Coordinates of C-alpha atoms and ligand atoms in Angstrom, one line a residue:
X1 CA -57.1 103.0 127.5
X2 CA -59.5 100.2 128.3
X3 CA -60.3 99.1 131.9
X4 CA -62.6 96.3 130.9
X5 CA -61.5 92.6 130.5
X6 CA -61.9 91.2 127.0
X7 CA -64.5 88.4 126.4
X8 CA -61.9 85.6 126.8
X9 CA -60.8 86.9 130.2
X10 CA -64.4 87.6 131.3
X11 CA -65.4 84.0 130.5
X12 CA -62.4 82.7 132.3
X13 CA -63.3 84.8 135.4
X14 CA -66.9 83.5 135.4
X15 CA -65.8 79.9 135.0
X16 CA -63.1 80.1 137.7
X17 CA -65.5 81.8 140.1
X18 CA -68.0 78.9 139.6
X19 CA -65.3 76.3 140.2
X20 CA -63.9 78.1 143.2
X21 CA -67.3 78.6 144.9
X22 CA -68.1 74.9 144.4
X23 CA -64.7 73.2 145.0
X24 CA -62.8 75.6 147.3
X25 CA -65.2 77.8 149.3
X26 CA -67.0 75.1 151.3
X27 CA -63.7 73.4 152.5
X28 CA -61.7 76.3 153.9
X29 CA -62.3 75.7 157.6
X30 CA -61.8 72.0 157.3
X31 CA -58.4 72.2 155.6
X32 CA -57.3 75.0 158.0
X33 CA -58.2 72.7 161.0
X34 CA -56.6 69.5 159.6
X35 CA -53.5 71.5 158.4
X36 CA -53.4 69.4 155.2
X37 CA -52.3 70.4 151.7
X38 CA -55.5 70.3 149.5
X39 CA -54.0 67.9 146.9
X40 CA -57.3 66.7 145.4
X41 CA -58.5 70.3 144.9
X42 CA -55.2 71.2 143.3
X43 CA -55.6 68.2 140.9
X44 CA -59.1 69.2 139.9
X45 CA -57.9 72.8 139.2
X46 CA -55.0 71.4 137.2
X47 CA -57.3 69.3 135.0
X48 CA -59.2 72.4 134.1
X49 CA -56.1 74.3 133.1
X50 CA -56.2 76.7 136.1
X51 CA -52.7 75.9 137.3
X52 CA -50.1 77.7 135.3
X53 CA -52.6 79.1 132.8
X54 CA -49.9 81.4 131.2
X55 CA -47.7 78.4 130.2
X56 CA -48.1 77.1 126.6
X57 CA -50.4 74.2 125.9
X58 CA -47.6 71.9 124.8
X59 CA -46.5 71.8 128.4
X60 CA -50.0 71.2 129.8
X61 CA -50.6 74.9 130.4
X62 CA -53.7 76.8 129.2
X63 CA -51.7 78.9 126.7
X64 CA -53.2 82.1 128.1
X65 CA -51.3 85.0 129.7
X66 CA -50.1 86.5 133.0
X67 CA -53.3 88.5 133.2
X68 CA -55.3 85.3 133.1
X69 CA -53.2 83.9 135.9
X70 CA -53.9 87.0 138.0
X71 CA -57.6 86.6 137.5
X72 CA -57.4 83.0 138.6
X73 CA -55.4 83.9 141.7
X74 CA -57.9 86.5 142.7
X75 CA -60.9 84.2 142.3
X76 CA -59.2 81.3 144.1
X77 CA -58.2 83.4 147.1
X78 CA -61.6 85.2 147.2
X79 CA -63.2 81.8 147.7
X80 CA -60.8 80.8 150.4
X81 CA -57.6 82.5 151.6
X82 CA -55.9 79.2 152.6
X83 CA -56.9 76.6 150.0
X84 CA -57.1 79.2 147.2
X85 CA -53.5 80.4 147.7
X86 CA -52.2 76.8 148.4
X87 CA -53.3 75.4 145.1
X88 CA -52.3 78.6 143.2
X89 CA -48.8 78.4 144.6
X90 CA -48.3 74.9 143.2
X91 CA -46.5 76.6 140.4
X92 CA -43.7 78.2 142.5
X93 CA -41.0 76.2 140.7
X94 CA -42.5 76.7 137.3
X95 CA -41.4 80.2 136.0
X96 CA -37.7 79.6 136.5
X97 CA -37.8 76.5 134.3
X98 CA -40.1 78.0 131.7
X99 CA -37.8 81.0 131.3
X100 CA -34.4 79.6 131.8
X101 CA -34.7 75.8 131.8
X102 CA -33.9 73.3 129.1
X103 CA -36.5 71.6 126.9
X104 CA -36.0 68.3 128.9
X105 CA -36.5 70.2 132.2
X106 CA -39.8 71.7 130.9
X107 CA -41.1 68.3 129.8
X108 CA -39.8 66.2 132.7
X109 CA -40.5 68.6 135.6
X110 CA -42.5 71.7 134.8
X111 CA -45.2 70.0 132.6
X112 CA -46.0 67.5 135.4
X113 CA -47.0 70.3 137.8
X114 CA -49.5 71.6 135.3
X115 CA -50.8 68.2 134.6
X116 CA -51.7 67.7 138.3
X117 CA -48.9 65.2 139.4
X118 CA -47.9 67.5 142.3
X119 CA -46.9 71.0 143.2
X120 CA -43.4 72.5 143.0
X121 CA -41.3 74.7 145.3
X122 CA -38.5 77.3 145.2
X123 CA -36.0 77.4 148.1
X124 CA -34.2 80.7 148.6
X125 CA -34.6 81.6 152.3
X126 CA -32.2 80.1 154.9
X127 CA -32.3 80.2 158.8
X128 CA -29.8 83.1 158.8
X129 CA -30.9 85.1 155.7
X130 CA -34.1 85.9 153.8
X131 CA -34.1 89.5 152.5
X132 CA -30.4 89.4 151.9
X133 CA -30.5 86.6 149.3
X134 CA -26.9 87.1 148.3
X135 CA -25.8 85.9 151.8
X136 CA -27.1 82.3 151.3
X137 CA -24.7 79.6 152.6
X138 CA -26.1 76.5 150.9
X139 CA -23.4 75.2 148.6
X140 CA -23.3 73.1 145.4
X141 CA -20.0 71.5 144.4
X142 CA -19.4 69.8 141.1
X143 CA -18.2 66.2 141.4
X144 CA -17.7 64.6 138.0
X145 CA -21.1 64.7 136.2
X146 CA -23.0 65.4 139.4
X147 CA -23.6 68.3 141.8
X148 CA -23.5 67.8 145.6
X149 CA -25.6 70.1 147.7
X150 CA -25.3 70.9 151.4
X151 CA -27.2 73.4 153.5
X152 CA -30.5 74.3 155.2
X153 CA -33.5 76.2 153.7
X154 CA -36.4 77.4 155.7
X155 CA -40.1 78.4 155.2
X156 CA -40.2 76.6 151.9
X157 CA -43.7 76.3 150.5
X158 CA -44.4 72.9 149.1
X159 CA -41.1 71.6 150.3
X160 CA -42.4 68.2 151.2
X161 CA -45.5 67.7 149.0
X162 CA -43.9 69.0 145.8
X163 CA -42.5 66.8 143.0
X164 CA -39.4 69.1 142.9
X165 CA -37.8 72.1 144.6
X166 CA -35.7 74.7 142.8
X167 CA -32.8 75.2 145.2
X168 CA -30.7 78.4 145.1
X169 CA -27.1 77.6 146.1
X170 CA -23.6 79.1 146.1
X171 CA -21.4 77.8 143.3
X172 CA -18.5 80.3 143.4
X173 CA -16.9 82.6 145.9
X174 CA -17.3 86.0 144.2
X175 CA -17.2 89.6 145.0
X176 CA -20.0 90.8 145.0
X177 CA -21.4 87.5 146.3
X178 CA -24.7 87.5 144.2
X179 CA -22.6 86.6 141.1
X180 CA -21.8 83.2 142.5
X181 CA -25.3 81.7 142.9
X182 CA -26.9 79.0 140.7
X183 CA -30.4 77.3 140.6
X184 CA -30.9 73.5 140.7
X185 CA -33.8 71.1 140.5
X186 CA -33.9 68.8 143.5
X187 CA -36.5 66.0 144.0
X188 CA -37.5 65.5 147.6
X189 CA -37.0 61.7 147.2
X190 CA -33.2 62.2 146.7
X191 CA -31.1 60.8 149.5
X192 CA -30.1 63.5 152.0
X193 CA -33.2 65.6 151.4
X194 CA -35.3 65.9 154.6
X195 CA -38.2 68.2 155.3
X196 CA -39.7 69.3 158.6
X197 CA -43.1 71.1 158.9
X198 CA -43.2 74.6 160.4
X199 CA -46.1 75.4 162.6
X200 CA -47.5 78.9 161.8
X201 CA -50.2 81.5 162.5
X202 CA -52.1 81.2 159.2
X203 CA -52.0 79.5 155.8
X204 CA -52.3 76.3 157.8
X205 CA -53.2 74.1 154.9
X206 CA -49.9 75.2 153.2
X207 CA -47.0 72.8 153.3
X208 CA -44.3 75.1 154.8
X209 CA -41.0 73.3 155.6
X210 CA -37.5 73.6 156.8
X211 CA -35.4 71.6 154.3
X212 CA -32.1 69.9 155.2
X213 CA -29.8 69.1 152.3
X214 CA -27.1 66.7 153.4
X215 CA -24.8 65.7 150.6
X216 CA -27.7 65.5 148.1
X217 CA -26.4 64.3 144.7
X218 CA -28.1 65.4 141.6
X219 CA -27.2 64.9 137.9
X220 CA -25.4 67.9 136.2
X221 CA -28.5 68.4 133.9
X222 CA -30.4 69.6 137.0
X223 CA -28.7 73.0 136.8
X224 CA -31.4 75.5 135.7
X225 CA -30.1 78.2 133.4
X226 CA -26.5 79.2 133.5
X227 CA -24.0 78.5 136.3
X228 CA -23.6 81.6 138.6
X229 CA -26.6 83.3 136.9
X230 CA -29.1 82.2 139.6
X231 CA -29.5 85.6 141.3
X232 CA -30.4 87.3 138.0
X233 CA -32.8 84.5 137.2
X234 CA -34.4 85.0 140.6
X235 CA -34.9 88.7 140.0
X236 CA -36.7 87.9 136.7
X237 CA -38.8 85.3 138.6
X238 CA -39.8 87.9 141.2
X239 CA -41.2 90.2 138.5
X240 CA -43.9 87.7 137.9
X241 CA -44.2 85.9 141.3
X242 CA -44.8 89.2 143.1
X243 CA -47.8 89.9 140.8
X244 CA -49.1 86.5 141.8
X245 CA -48.7 87.2 145.5
X246 CA -50.4 90.6 144.9
X247 CA -53.3 88.9 143.1
X248 CA -53.7 86.3 145.9
X249 CA -53.8 89.0 148.6
X250 CA -56.1 91.1 146.5
X251 CA -58.4 88.0 146.4
X252 CA -58.1 87.6 150.2
X253 CA -59.1 91.3 150.7
X254 CA -62.0 90.9 148.3
X255 CA -63.3 87.8 150.0
X256 CA -63.1 89.4 153.4
X257 CA -64.7 92.6 152.2
X258 CA -67.6 90.8 150.5
X259 CA -68.3 88.7 153.6
X260 CA -68.2 91.9 155.8
X261 CA -70.5 93.8 153.4
X262 CA -73.2 91.2 153.4
X263 CA -73.0 90.9 157.2
X264 CA -73.2 94.7 157.6
X265 CA -76.4 94.6 155.6
X266 CA -78.0 91.8 157.6
X267 CA -76.9 92.4 161.2
X268 CA -78.8 95.0 163.1
X269 CA -77.8 97.2 166.1
X270 CA -79.8 100.0 167.6
X271 CA -82.7 99.1 165.3
X272 CA -80.9 99.4 161.9
X273 CA -78.5 97.4 159.8
X274 CA -74.8 98.0 160.7
X275 CA -74.2 99.6 157.3
X276 CA -76.6 102.4 158.3
X277 CA -74.1 103.4 161.0
X278 CA -71.6 105.8 159.4
X279 CA -68.6 104.4 161.3
X280 CA -69.2 101.0 159.7
X281 CA -70.2 102.4 156.3
X282 CA -66.9 104.4 156.2
X283 CA -64.9 101.3 157.0
X284 CA -66.5 99.6 154.0
X285 CA -65.9 102.6 151.8
X286 CA -62.2 102.5 152.7
X287 CA -62.0 98.8 152.1
X288 CA -63.6 99.1 148.7
X289 CA -61.3 102.0 147.7
X290 CA -58.1 100.1 148.7
X291 CA -59.3 97.0 146.9
X292 CA -60.0 98.9 143.7
X293 CA -56.6 100.6 143.9
X294 CA -54.9 97.2 144.4
X295 CA -56.8 95.7 141.5
X296 CA -55.5 98.5 139.1
X297 CA -51.9 97.9 140.3
X298 CA -52.0 94.1 140.0
X299 CA -53.7 94.0 136.7
X300 CA -51.5 96.7 135.2
X301 CA -48.4 94.9 136.4
X302 CA -49.6 91.7 134.8
X303 CA -50.6 93.5 131.6
X304 CA -47.1 95.0 131.4
X305 CA -45.5 91.5 131.6
X306 CA -47.8 90.3 128.8
X307 CA -46.7 93.2 126.7
X308 CA -43.0 92.3 127.2
X309 CA -42.5 95.4 129.4
X310 CA -42.1 93.8 132.9
X311 CA -41.5 96.6 135.4
X312 CA -39.8 95.4 138.7
X313 CA -41.0 98.5 140.5
X314 CA -44.6 98.1 139.5
X315 CA -44.6 94.4 140.3
X316 CA -43.2 95.3 143.7
X317 CA -45.7 98.2 144.1
X318 CA -48.6 95.8 143.3
X319 CA -47.4 93.2 145.8
X320 CA -46.7 95.9 148.5
X321 CA -50.1 97.6 148.2
X322 CA -52.3 94.6 147.7
X323 CA -50.7 92.7 150.6
X324 CA -50.8 95.7 153.0
X325 CA -54.5 96.2 151.9
X326 CA -55.3 92.6 152.7
X327 CA -54.0 93.0 156.2
X328 CA -56.0 96.2 156.8
X329 CA -59.2 94.9 155.1
X330 CA -59.2 91.6 156.9
X331 CA -58.6 93.4 160.2
X332 CA -61.6 95.6 159.6
X333 CA -63.7 92.7 158.4
X334 CA -63.2 91.0 161.8
X335 CA -64.2 94.3 163.5
X336 CA -67.4 94.6 161.5
X337 CA -68.4 91.0 162.5
X338 CA -67.8 91.9 166.2
X339 CA -67.5 88.9 168.5
X340 CA -68.5 86.6 165.6
X341 CA -65.5 87.9 163.7
X342 CA -63.3 86.4 166.4
X343 CA -65.0 83.1 166.4
X344 CA -64.3 80.2 164.1
X345 CA -67.9 80.2 163.0
X346 CA -67.2 82.7 160.3
X347 CA -64.5 82.8 157.7
X348 CA -63.1 86.2 158.4
X349 CA -60.9 85.1 161.3
X350 CA -59.1 82.7 159.0
X351 CA -58.8 85.3 156.2
X352 CA -57.3 87.7 158.9
X353 CA -54.6 85.1 159.9
X354 CA -53.9 84.1 156.3
X355 CA -53.6 87.7 155.1
X356 CA -50.7 88.4 157.5
X357 CA -48.0 86.6 155.6
X358 CA -48.6 88.7 152.5
X359 CA -46.3 91.5 153.7
X360 CA -43.6 89.0 154.6
X361 CA -43.2 86.2 151.9
X362 CA -41.9 86.8 148.4
X363 CA -40.0 89.7 149.9
X364 CA -41.2 91.8 152.8
X365 CA -42.9 95.2 152.4
X366 CA -39.6 96.8 153.3
X367 CA -37.9 94.7 150.5
X368 CA -40.5 95.9 148.0
X369 CA -39.8 99.5 149.0
X370 CA -36.1 98.9 148.4
X371 CA -36.8 97.7 144.8
X372 CA -39.2 100.6 144.1
X373 CA -36.8 103.2 145.5
X374 CA -33.8 101.8 143.6
X375 CA -35.8 102.2 140.4
X376 CA -36.7 105.8 141.4
X377 CA -33.0 106.5 142.0
X378 CA -32.1 105.2 138.5
X379 CA -30.3 102.1 139.9
X380 CA -32.6 99.6 138.1
X381 CA -33.0 99.9 134.4
X382 CA -36.2 98.4 132.9
Ligands
FAD1 C1 -45.6 81.1 155.2 C2 -44.3 81.5 154.5 C3 -44.0 80.9 153.3 C4 -42.7 81.2 152.7 N1 -42.4 80.6 151.5 C5 -41.2 80.7 151.1 C6 -40.7 79.9 149.9 O1 -41.5 79.1 149.3 N2 -39.4 80.0 149.5 C7 -38.5 80.8 150.2 O2 -37.4 80.8 149.8 N3 -38.9 81.5 151.2 C8 -40.2 81.5 151.7 N4 -40.6 82.2 152.8 C9 -39.6 83.1 153.4 C10 -39.8 84.6 153.2 O3 -39.6 84.9 151.9 C11 -38.9 85.3 154.2 O4 -39.3 85.1 155.5 C12 -38.8 86.8 153.8 O5 -38.1 87.0 152.6 C13 -38.0 87.6 154.9 O6 -36.8 87.0 155.3 P1 -36.5 86.7 156.8 O7 -37.6 86.0 157.4 O8 -35.2 86.1 156.9 O9 -36.4 88.2 157.5 P2 -35.1 89.1 157.5 O10 -34.5 89.2 156.2 O11 -34.3 88.7 158.7 O12 -35.8 90.5 157.9 C14 -36.4 90.8 159.2 C15 -37.0 92.2 159.2 O13 -36.0 93.1 158.8 C16 -36.4 93.8 157.6 N5 -35.2 94.1 156.8 C17 -34.2 93.2 156.4 N6 -33.3 93.8 155.7 C18 -33.7 95.1 155.5 C19 -33.2 96.2 154.8 N7 -32.1 96.2 154.1 N8 -33.8 97.4 155.0 C20 -35.0 97.5 155.7 N9 -35.5 96.5 156.3 C21 -34.9 95.3 156.3 C22 -37.4 92.9 156.9 O14 -38.2 93.6 156.1 C23 -38.1 92.3 158.1 O15 -39.1 93.2 158.6 C24 -41.8 82.0 153.4 C25 -42.2 82.6 154.6 C26 -43.4 82.3 155.2 C27 -43.7 83.0 156.5

């Protein structure tokens, strides 16, 4: 057993930290206020191979592994919760194509995201269903050599700034319903694709949209993987994407903790630094412990994927624990800063707002517990 990163991963971590502190950290407040997707910062990161680092070099990836991606996610979000996660989630549409797509789809769509042409999206959630994925109503009907899509998707990250969206749609009436779902590549410029921004509590520089699909026609080669296999492809996608969300929220927790720790060493009350008061010191001790536990879960889940032993329950546990930790740690960081924590002068109020979505998107905390408990009951075989 070895808990140390190898030389290659250590070097990556140091390089990404340097990049993130220079190119991300100073701009968090600005992008949060102007509510704009940080396209130029995403492009700079892509040029350095930090977007989709686990994808082979022939598709513009860095040819590294899922552990490397987790390290990058942590460093980006540590620098800034909003920008860091926004540019990291540029790859949302990538894993489905990498794993199940055709060679043409990898070259014509996936590789462009890693090159810096624009982010990608995955549209699962609908106004009437999120957790219950099998209940989606968006339909795709075959018409000659085209598919026609109709439906509404909501809360779609990168739904308007992306170069493509992977859309999950019903392609057959089946019992059980999850067997009749397929995945499609849809470009936002297609006729009938419209996107509306959703105003939200945090992650304000993220592009989060409601998407209307009104008779959108796409060529038949835009089907990703096999027809009616979309639900299973999605479950494979979640094994990795939940590790990424866990890593992002671990980074958010780390960023808030570090800021609170330095503040507690500088700020004085009753003649001594805050950290000399046990109530504050114990908060920091608990924050530190939860962050270290999250780190072990996230990095182990990533390591298992790299070993070809992806474990859905551990990916869910990593996402569950790290995102709940981020909510608690950012809450305490605001508390340690006192009134300044509530003001826009310091980063922690933004980290606090941005952390909150972690227990909701990519499956709620309750949904993660469903996955974990199904594995414990022997209903998921790994
Ligand atoms: C900022 C943001 C970005 C997002 N990005 C994307 C994206 O890119 N693509 C995408 O497809 N979606 C995205 N989502 C949507 C997100 O994944 C869903 O909001 C989430 O899966 C929950 O679905 P819902 O909102 O419909 O809640 P519901 O499914 O209606 O659930 C409501 C509540 O009930 C609980 N619940 C539901 N069913 C059960 C059950 N069986 N047992 C116990 N509790 C249950 C849930 O945990 C939750 O607390 C995003 C959401 C946000 C806020």
